[in-house]
mmCIF file of C-alpha atoms and ligand atoms in Angstrom:
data_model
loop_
_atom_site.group_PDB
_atom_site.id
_atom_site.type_symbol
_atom_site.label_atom_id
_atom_site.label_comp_id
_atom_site.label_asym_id
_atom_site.label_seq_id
_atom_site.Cartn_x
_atom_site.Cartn_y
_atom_site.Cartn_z
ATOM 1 C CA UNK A 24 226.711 128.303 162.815
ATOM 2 C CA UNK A 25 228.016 131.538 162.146
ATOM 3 C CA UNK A 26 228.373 132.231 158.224
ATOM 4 C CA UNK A 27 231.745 133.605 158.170
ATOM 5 C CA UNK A 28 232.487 129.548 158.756
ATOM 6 C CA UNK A 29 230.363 128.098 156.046
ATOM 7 C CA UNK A 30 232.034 126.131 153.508
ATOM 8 C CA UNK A 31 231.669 126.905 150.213
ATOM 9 C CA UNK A 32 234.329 126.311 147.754
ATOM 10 C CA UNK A 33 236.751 129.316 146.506
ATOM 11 C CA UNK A 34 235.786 128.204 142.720
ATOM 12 C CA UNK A 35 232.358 129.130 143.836
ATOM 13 C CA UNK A 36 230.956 132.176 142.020
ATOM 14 C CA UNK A 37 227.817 134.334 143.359
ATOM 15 C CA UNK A 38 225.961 137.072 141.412
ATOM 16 C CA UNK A 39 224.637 139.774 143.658
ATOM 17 C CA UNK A 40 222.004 141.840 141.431
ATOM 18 C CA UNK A 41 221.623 145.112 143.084
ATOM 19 C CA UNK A 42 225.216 144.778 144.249
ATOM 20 C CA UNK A 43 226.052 148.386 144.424
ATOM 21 C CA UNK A 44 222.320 149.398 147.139
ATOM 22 C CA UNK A 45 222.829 148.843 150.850
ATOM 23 C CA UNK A 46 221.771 144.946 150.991
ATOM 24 C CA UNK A 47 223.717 144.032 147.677
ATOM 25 C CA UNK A 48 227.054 145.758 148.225
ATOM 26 C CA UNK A 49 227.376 144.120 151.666
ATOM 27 C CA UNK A 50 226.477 140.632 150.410
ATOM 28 C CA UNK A 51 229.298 141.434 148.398
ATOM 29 C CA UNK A 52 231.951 142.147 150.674
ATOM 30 C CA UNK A 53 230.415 139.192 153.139
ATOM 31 C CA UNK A 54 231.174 136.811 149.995
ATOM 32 C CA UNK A 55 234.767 138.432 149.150
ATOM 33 C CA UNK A 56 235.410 137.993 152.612
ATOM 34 C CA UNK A 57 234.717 133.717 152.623
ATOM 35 C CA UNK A 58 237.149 134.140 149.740
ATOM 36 C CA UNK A 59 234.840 133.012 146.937
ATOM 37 C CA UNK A 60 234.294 134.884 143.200
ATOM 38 C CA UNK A 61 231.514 137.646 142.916
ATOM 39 C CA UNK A 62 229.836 139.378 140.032
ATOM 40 C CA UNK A 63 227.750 142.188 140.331
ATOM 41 C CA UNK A 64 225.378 143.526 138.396
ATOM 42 C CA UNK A 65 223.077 146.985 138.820
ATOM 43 C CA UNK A 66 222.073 149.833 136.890
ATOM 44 C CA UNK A 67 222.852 152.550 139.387
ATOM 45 C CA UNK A 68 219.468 153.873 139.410
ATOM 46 C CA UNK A 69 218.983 154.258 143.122
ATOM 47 C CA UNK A 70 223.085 152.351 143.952
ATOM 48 C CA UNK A 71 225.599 154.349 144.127
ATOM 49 C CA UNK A 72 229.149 153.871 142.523
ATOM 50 C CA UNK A 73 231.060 154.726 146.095
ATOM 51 C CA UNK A 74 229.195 151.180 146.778
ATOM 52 C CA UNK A 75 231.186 149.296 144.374
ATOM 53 C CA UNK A 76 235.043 151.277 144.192
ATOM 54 C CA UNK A 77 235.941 149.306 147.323
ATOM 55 C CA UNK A 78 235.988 145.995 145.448
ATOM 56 C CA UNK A 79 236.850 147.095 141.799
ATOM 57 C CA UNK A 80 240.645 146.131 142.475
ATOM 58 C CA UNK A 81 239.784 142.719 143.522
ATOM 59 C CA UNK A 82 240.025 139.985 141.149
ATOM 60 C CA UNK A 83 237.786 137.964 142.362
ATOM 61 C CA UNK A 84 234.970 140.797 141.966
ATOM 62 C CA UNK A 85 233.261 141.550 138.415
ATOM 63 C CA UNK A 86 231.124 144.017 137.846
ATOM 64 C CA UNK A 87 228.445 144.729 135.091
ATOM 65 C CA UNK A 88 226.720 147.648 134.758
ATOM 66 C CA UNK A 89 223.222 146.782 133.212
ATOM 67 C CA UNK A 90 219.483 146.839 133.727
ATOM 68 C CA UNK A 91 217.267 143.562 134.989
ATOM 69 C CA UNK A 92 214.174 144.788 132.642
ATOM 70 C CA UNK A 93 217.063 143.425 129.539
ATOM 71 C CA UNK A 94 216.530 140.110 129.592
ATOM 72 C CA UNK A 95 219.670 139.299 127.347
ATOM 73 C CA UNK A 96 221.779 141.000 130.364
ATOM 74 C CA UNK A 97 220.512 139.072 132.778
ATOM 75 C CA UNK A 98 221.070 135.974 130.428
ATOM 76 C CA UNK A 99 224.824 137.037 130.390
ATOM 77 C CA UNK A 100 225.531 138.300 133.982
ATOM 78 C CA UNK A 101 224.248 134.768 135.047
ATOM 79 C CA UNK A 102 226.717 132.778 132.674
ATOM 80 C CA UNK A 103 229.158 130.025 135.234
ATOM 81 C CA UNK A 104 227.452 131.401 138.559
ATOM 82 C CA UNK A 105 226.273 129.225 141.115
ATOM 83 C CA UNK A 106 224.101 130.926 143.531
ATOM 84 C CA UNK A 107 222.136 133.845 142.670
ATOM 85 C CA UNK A 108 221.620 136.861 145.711
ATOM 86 C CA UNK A 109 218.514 138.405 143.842
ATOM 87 C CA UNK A 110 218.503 142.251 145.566
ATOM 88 C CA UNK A 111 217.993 144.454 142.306
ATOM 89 C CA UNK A 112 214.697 146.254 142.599
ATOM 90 C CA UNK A 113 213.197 149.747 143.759
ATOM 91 C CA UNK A 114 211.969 149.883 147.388
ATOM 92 C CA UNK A 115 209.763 152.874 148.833
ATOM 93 C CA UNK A 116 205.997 152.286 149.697
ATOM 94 C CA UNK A 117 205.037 155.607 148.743
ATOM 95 C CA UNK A 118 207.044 155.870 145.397
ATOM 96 C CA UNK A 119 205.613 153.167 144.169
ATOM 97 C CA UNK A 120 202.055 154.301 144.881
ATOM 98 C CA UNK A 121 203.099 157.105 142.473
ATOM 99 C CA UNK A 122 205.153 154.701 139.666
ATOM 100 C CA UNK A 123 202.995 151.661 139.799
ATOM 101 C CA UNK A 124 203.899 150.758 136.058
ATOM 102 C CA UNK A 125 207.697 151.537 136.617
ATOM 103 C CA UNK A 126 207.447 149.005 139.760
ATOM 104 C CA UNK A 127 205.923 146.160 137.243
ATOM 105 C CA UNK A 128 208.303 146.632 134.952
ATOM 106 C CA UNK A 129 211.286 146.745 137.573
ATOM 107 C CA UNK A 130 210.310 144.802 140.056
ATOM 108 C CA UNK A 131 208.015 142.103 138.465
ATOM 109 C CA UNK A 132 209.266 141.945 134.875
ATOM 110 C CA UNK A 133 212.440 142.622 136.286
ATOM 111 C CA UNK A 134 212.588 139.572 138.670
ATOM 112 C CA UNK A 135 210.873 137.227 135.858
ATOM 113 C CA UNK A 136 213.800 137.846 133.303
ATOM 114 C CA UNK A 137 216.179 136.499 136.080
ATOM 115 C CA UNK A 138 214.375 133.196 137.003
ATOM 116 C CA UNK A 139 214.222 132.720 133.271
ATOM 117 C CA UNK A 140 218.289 133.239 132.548
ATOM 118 C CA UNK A 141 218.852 131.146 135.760
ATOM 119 C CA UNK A 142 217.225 128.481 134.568
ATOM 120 C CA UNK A 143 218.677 128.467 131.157
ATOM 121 C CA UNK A 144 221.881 128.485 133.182
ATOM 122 C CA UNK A 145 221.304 125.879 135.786
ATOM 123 C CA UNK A 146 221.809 127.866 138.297
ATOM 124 C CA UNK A 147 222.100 125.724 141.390
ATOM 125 C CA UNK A 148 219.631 128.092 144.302
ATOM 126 C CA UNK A 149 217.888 131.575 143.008
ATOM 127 C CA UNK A 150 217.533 133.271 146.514
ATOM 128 C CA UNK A 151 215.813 136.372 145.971
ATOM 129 C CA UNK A 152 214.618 139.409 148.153
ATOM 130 C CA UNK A 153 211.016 139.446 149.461
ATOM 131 C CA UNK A 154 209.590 141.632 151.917
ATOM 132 C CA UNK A 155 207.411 142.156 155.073
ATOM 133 C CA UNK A 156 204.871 144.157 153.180
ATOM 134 C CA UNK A 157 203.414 140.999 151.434
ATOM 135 C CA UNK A 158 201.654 140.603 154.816
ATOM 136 C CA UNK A 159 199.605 143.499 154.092
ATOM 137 C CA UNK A 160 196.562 144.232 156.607
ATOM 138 C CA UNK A 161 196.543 141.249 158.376
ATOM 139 C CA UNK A 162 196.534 142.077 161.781
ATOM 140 C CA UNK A 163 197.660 138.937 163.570
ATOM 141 C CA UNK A 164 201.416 139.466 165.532
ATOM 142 C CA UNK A 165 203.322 137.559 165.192
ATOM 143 C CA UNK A 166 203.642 137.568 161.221
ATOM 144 C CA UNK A 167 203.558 133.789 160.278
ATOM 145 C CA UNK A 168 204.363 132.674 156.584
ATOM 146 C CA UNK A 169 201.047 131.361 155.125
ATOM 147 C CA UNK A 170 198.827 134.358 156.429
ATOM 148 C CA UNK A 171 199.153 136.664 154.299
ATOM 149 C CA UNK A 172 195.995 139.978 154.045
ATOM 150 C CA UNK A 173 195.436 142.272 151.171
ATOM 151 C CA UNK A 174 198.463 144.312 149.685
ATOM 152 C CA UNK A 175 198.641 147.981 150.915
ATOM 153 C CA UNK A 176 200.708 149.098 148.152
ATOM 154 C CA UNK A 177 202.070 148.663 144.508
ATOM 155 C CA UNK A 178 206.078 148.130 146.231
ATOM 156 C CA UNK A 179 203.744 145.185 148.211
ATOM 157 C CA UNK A 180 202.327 143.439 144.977
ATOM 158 C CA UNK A 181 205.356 143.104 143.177
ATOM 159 C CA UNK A 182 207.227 141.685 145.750
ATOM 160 C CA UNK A 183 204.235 139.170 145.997
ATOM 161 C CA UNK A 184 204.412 138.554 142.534
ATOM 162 C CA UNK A 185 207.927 138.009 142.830
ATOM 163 C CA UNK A 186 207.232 135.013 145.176
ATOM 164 C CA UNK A 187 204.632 133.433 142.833
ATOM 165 C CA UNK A 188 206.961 133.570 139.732
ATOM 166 C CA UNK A 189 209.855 132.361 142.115
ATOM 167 C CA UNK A 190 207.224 129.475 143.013
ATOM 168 C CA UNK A 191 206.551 128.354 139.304
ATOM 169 C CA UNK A 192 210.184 128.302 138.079
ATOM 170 C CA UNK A 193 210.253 125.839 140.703
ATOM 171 C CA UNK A 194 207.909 124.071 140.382
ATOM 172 C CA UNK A 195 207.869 123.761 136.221
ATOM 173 C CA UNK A 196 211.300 124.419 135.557
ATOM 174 C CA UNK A 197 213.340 122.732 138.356
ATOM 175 C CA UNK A 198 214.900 125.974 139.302
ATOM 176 C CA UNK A 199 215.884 126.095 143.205
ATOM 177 C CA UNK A 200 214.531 129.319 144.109
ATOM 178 C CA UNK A 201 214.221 130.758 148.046
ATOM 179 C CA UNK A 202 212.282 133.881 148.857
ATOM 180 C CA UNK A 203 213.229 135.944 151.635
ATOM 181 C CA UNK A 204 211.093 138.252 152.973
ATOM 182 C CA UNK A 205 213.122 140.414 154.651
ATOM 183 C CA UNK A 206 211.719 142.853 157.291
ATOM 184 C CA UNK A 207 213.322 146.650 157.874
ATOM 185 C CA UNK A 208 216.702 146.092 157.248
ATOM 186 C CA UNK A 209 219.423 148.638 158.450
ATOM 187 C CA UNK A 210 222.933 149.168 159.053
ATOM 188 C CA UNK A 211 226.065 150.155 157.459
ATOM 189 C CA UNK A 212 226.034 152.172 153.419
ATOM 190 C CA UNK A 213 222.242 152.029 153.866
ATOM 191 C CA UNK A 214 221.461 155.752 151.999
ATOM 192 C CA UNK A 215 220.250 158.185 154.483
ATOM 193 C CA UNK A 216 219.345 161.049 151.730
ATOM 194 C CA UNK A 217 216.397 161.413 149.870
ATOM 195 C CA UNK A 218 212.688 161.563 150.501
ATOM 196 C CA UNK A 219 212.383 158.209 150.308
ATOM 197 C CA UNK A 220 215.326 157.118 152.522
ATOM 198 C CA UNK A 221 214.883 154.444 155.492
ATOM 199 C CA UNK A 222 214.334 156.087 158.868
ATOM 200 C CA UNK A 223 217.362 154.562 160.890
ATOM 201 C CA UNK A 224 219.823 156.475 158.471
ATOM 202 C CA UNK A 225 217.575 159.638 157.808
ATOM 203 C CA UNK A 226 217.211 160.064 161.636
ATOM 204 C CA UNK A 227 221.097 159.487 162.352
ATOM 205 C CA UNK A 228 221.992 161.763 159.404
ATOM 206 C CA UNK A 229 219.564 164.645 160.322
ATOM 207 C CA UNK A 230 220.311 164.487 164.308
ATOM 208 C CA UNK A 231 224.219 164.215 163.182
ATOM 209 C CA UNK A 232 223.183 167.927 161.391
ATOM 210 C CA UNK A 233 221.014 169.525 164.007
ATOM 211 C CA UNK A 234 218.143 168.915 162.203
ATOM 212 C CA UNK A 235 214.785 168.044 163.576
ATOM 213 C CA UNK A 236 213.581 165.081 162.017
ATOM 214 C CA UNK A 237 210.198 164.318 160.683
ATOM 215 C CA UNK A 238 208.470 160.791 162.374
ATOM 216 C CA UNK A 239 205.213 159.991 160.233
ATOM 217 C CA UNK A 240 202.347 159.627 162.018
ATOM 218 C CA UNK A 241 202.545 159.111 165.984
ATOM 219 C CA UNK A 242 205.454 157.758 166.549
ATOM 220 C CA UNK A 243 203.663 154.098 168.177
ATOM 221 C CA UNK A 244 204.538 151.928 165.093
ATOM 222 C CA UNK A 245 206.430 149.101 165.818
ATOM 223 C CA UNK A 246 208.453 147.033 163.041
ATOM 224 C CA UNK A 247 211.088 144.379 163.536
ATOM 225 C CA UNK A 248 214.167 146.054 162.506
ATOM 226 C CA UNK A 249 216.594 143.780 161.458
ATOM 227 C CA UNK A 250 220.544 144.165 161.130
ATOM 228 C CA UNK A 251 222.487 143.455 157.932
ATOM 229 C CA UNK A 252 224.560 141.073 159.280
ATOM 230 C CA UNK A 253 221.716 138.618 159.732
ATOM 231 C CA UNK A 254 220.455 139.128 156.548
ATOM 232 C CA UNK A 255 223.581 137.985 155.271
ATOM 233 C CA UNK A 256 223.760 134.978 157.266
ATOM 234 C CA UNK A 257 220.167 133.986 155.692
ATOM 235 C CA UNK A 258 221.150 134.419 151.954
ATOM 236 C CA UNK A 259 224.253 132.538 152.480
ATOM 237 C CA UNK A 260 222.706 129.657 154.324
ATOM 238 C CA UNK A 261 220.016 129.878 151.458
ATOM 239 C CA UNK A 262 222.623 129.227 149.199
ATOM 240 C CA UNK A 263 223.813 125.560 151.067
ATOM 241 C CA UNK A 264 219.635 124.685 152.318
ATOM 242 C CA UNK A 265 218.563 121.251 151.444
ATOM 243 C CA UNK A 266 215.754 121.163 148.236
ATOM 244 C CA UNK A 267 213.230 121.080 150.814
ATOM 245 C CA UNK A 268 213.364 124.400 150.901
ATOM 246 C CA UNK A 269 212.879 124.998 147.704
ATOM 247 C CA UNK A 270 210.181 126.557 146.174
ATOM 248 C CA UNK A 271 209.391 128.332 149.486
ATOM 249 C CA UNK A 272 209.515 131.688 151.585
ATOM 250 C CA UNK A 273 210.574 132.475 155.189
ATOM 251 C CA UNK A 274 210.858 135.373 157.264
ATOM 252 C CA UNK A 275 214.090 137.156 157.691
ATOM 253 C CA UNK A 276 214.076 139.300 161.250
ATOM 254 C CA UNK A 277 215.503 139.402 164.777
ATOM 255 C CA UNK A 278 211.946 138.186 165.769
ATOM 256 C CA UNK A 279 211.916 141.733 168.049
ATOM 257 C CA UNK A 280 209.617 145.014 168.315
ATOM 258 C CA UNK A 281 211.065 148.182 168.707
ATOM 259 C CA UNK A 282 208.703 151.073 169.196
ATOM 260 C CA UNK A 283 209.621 153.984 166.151
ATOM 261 C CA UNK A 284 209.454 156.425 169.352
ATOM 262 C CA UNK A 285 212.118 154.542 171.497
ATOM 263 C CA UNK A 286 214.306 154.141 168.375
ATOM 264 C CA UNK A 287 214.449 157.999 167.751
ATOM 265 C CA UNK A 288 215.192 158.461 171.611
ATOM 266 C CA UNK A 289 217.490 155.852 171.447
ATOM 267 C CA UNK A 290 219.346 157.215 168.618
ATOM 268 C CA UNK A 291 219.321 160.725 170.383
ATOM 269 C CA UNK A 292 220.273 159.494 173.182
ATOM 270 C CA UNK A 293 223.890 157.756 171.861
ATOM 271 C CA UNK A 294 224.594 160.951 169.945
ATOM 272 C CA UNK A 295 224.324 162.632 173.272
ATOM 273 C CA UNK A 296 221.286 165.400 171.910
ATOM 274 C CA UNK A 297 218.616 166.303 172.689
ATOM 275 C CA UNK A 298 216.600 167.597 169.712
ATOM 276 C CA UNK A 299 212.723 167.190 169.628
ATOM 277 C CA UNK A 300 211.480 165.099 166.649
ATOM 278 C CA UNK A 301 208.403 166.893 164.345
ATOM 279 C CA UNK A 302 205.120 164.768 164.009
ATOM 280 C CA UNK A 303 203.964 164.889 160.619
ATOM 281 C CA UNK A 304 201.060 163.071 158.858
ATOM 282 C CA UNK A 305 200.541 159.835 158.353
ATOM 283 C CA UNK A 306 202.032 157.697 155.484
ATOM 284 C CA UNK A 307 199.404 155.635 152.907
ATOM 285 C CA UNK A 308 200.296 151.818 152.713
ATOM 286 C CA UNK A 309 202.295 151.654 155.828
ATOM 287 C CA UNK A 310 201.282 148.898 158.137
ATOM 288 C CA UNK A 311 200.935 150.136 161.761
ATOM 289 C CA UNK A 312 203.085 147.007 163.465
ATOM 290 C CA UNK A 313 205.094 144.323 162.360
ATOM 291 C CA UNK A 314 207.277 141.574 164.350
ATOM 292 C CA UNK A 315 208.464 138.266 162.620
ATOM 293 C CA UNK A 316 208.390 134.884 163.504
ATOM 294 C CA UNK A 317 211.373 133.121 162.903
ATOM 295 C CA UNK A 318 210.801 129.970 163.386
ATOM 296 C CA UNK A 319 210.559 128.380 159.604
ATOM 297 C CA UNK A 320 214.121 130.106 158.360
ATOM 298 C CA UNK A 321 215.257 128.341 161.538
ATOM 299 C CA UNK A 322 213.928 125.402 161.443
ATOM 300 C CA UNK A 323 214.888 124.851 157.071
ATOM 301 C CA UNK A 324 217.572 127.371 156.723
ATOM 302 C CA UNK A 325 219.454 126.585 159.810
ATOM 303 C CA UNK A 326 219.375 130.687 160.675
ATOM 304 C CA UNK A 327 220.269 131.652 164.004
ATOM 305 C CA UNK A 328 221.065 135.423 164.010
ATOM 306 C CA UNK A 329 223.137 136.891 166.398
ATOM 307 C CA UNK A 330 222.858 140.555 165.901
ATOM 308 C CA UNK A 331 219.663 142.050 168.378
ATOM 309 C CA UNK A 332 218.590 145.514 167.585
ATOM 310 C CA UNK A 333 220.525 147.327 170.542
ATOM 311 C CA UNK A 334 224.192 145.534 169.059
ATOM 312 C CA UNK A 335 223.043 146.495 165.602
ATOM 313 C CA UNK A 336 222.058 150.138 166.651
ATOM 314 C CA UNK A 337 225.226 150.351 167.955
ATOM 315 C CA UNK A 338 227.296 149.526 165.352
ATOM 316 C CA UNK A 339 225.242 151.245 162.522
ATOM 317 C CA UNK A 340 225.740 154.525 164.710
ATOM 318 C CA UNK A 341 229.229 154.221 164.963
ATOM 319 C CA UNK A 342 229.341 153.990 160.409
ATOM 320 C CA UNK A 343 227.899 156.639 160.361
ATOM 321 C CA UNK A 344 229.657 158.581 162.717
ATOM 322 C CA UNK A 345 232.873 158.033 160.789
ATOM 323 C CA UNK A 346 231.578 157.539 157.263
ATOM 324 C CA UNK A 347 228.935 160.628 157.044
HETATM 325 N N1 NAD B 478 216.188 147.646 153.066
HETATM 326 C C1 NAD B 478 215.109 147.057 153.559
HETATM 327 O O1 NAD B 478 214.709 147.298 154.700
HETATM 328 C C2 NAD B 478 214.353 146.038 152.728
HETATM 329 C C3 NAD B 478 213.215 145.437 153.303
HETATM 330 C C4 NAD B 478 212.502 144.509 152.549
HETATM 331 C C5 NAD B 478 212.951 144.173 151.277
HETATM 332 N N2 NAD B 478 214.039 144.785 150.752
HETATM 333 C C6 NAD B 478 214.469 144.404 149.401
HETATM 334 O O2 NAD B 478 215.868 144.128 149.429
HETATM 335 C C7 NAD B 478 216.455 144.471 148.180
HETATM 336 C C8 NAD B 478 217.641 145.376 148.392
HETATM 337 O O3 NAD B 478 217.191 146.559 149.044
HETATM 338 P P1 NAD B 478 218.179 147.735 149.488
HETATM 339 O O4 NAD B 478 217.632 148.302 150.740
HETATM 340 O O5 NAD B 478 219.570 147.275 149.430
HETATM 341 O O6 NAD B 478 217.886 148.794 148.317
HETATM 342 P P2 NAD B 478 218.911 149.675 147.462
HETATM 343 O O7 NAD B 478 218.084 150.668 146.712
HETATM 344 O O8 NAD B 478 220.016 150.191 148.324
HETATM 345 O O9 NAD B 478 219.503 148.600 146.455
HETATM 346 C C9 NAD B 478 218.828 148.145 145.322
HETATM 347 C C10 NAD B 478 219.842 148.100 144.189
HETATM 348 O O10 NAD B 478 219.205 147.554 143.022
HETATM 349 C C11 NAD B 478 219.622 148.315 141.903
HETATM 350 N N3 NAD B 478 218.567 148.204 140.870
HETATM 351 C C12 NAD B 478 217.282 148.606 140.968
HETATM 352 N N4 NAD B 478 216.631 148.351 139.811
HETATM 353 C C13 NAD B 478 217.538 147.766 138.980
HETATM 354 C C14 NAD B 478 217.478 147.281 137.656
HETATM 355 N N5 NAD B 478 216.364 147.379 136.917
HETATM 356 N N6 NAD B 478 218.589 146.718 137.100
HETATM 357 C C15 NAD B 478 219.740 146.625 137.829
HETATM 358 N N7 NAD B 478 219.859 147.098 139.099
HETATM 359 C C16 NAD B 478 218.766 147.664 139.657
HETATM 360 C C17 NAD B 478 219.777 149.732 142.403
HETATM 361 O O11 NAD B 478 220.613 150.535 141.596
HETATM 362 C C18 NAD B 478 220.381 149.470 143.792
HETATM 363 O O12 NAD B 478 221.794 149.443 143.744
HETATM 364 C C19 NAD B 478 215.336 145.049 147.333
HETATM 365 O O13 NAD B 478 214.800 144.033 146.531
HETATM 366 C C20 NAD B 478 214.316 145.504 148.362
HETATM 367 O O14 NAD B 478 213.010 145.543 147.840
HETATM 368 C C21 NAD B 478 214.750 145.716 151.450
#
């Protein structure tokens, strides 16, 4: 089914923390959309306001600006809400091998303070955002939920933390949590500045500007690069999953491979240039391949996406072409 025909009630309300990044503000507009209520809360610190303006007029949207580390916040911001789309935290492998104690704080602490205010509010599913890099080194393809290797970075051990929290408010407290590890998201509002931006936007962004753009390493890394519109399907069928689901974590992908090489061709290739990408080194705690099965969100979330990488490419090209 797709999710723009799930039924949830209009009186339903959503909280989207991290509503105003890339994944949060479009989980927004995807629940505006069904018609429902949504508050969102972030702190700006890597969102950006532009994300949020759309929706200020609506009534149905609320917005609080606040910080996930203030546990009294969260405790507020989750007040009458029903499902909780968990998205606030810092992403970036090689930040957080810089800021490991900002990442705890933000991303672990962070995350904790939430379970705890949605269980004193009774919330009714936590679904929160996981990510491919809990697989770590293990080199199996591929990636099945249950084999997990060591951690390659800080960003890595949070969100595994994050899962093992989610696990125990489930476990002690009765909360309904969901993880969802998602793997390379992209699409449209995803921020294409910055050192530590996503490589779908940087390279669309730089080609769009004549610049050459920088691939780390040789190029052969594969991930499974996944478009926003099925990671919106799998937080809202989170949402309506039967409590079997509960207390558990699935992989959130197309299930496909593309080739880092092929994708900056690709990308050339619909903006009709022909610029020659720069090798540079390298980066530490990036895993060399990654590709997703699918087949527990499938099987307990009912998720059956629909966008493939070439349709999302597409589309995502297109944004930017009009929004840059
Ligand atoms: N984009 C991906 O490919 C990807 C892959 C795996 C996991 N994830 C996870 O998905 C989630 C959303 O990622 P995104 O790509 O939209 O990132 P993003 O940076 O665009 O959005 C994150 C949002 O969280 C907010 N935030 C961060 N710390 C906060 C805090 N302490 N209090 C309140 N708000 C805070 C930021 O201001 C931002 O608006 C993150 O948890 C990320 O780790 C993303």
């Amino acid at each position: 089914m797709r999710y723009q025909d799930l039924k949830f009630d209009y009186s339903t309300k959503f909280l989207v923390t991290g509503g105003a990044g890339f994944i949060g503000s479009n989980l927004c507009e995807a629940i505006l959309n069904l018609g429902c209520q949504v508050r969102c809360l972030d702190d700006f610190s890597t969102g950006k306001e532009e994300n949020v303006k759309p929706f200020l007029e609506n009534s149905r949207y609320e917005f609080i600006k606040g910080d996930i580390k203030n546990l009294d916040i969260c405790l507020e911001a989750c007040k009458d809400v029903d499902y909780v789309l968990h998205q606030a935290a810092w992403g970036s492998v090689p930040r957080s091998i810089e800021m490991p104690l900002f990442y705890c704080a933000n991303n672990i602490t962070g995350t904790l303070n939430m379970l705890e205010a949605c269980k004193e509010n009774r919330v009714k599913k936590f679904v929160y955002a996981s990510s491919s890099s809990v697989y770590g080194d293990e080199p199996h393809l591929p990636k099945k939920e249950g084999v997990e290797g060591n951690r390659l970075s800080p960003y890595a051990v949070t969100k595994f933390c994050d899962e093992e929290w989610a696990k125990q408010y489930t476990l002690h407290y009765n909360l309904p949590t969901i993880g969802l590890r998602y793997f390379n998201v992209f699409g449209r509002r995803q921020d294409p500045n910055g050192a530590y931006a996503a490589v779908i936007p940087k390279f669309i962004k730089q080609l769009l500007s004549g610049e050459s753009p920088v691939i780390n390493g040789n190029g052969k890394q594969s991930r499974d690069f996944t478009y926003i519109e099925n990671v919106i399907e799998a937080n809202l069928k989170a949402c309506l999953s039967s409590s079997e689901a509960d207390g558990q974590v699935f992989n959130i992908a197309y299930g496909g491979r593309e080739y880092l090489n092929d994708i900056y061709w690709n990308i050339s290739k619909a903006l009709n240039l022909n610029i020659e990408p720069i090798y540079g080194p390298e980066r530490k705690g990036d895993i060399k391949h990654s590709n997703a099965d699918i087949s527990k969100a499938r099987k307990f979330l009912g998720y059956e996406p629909e966008w493939d990488f070439k349709r999302g490419i597409e589309a995502a090209i297109e944004w930017y072409k009009e929004n840059l």
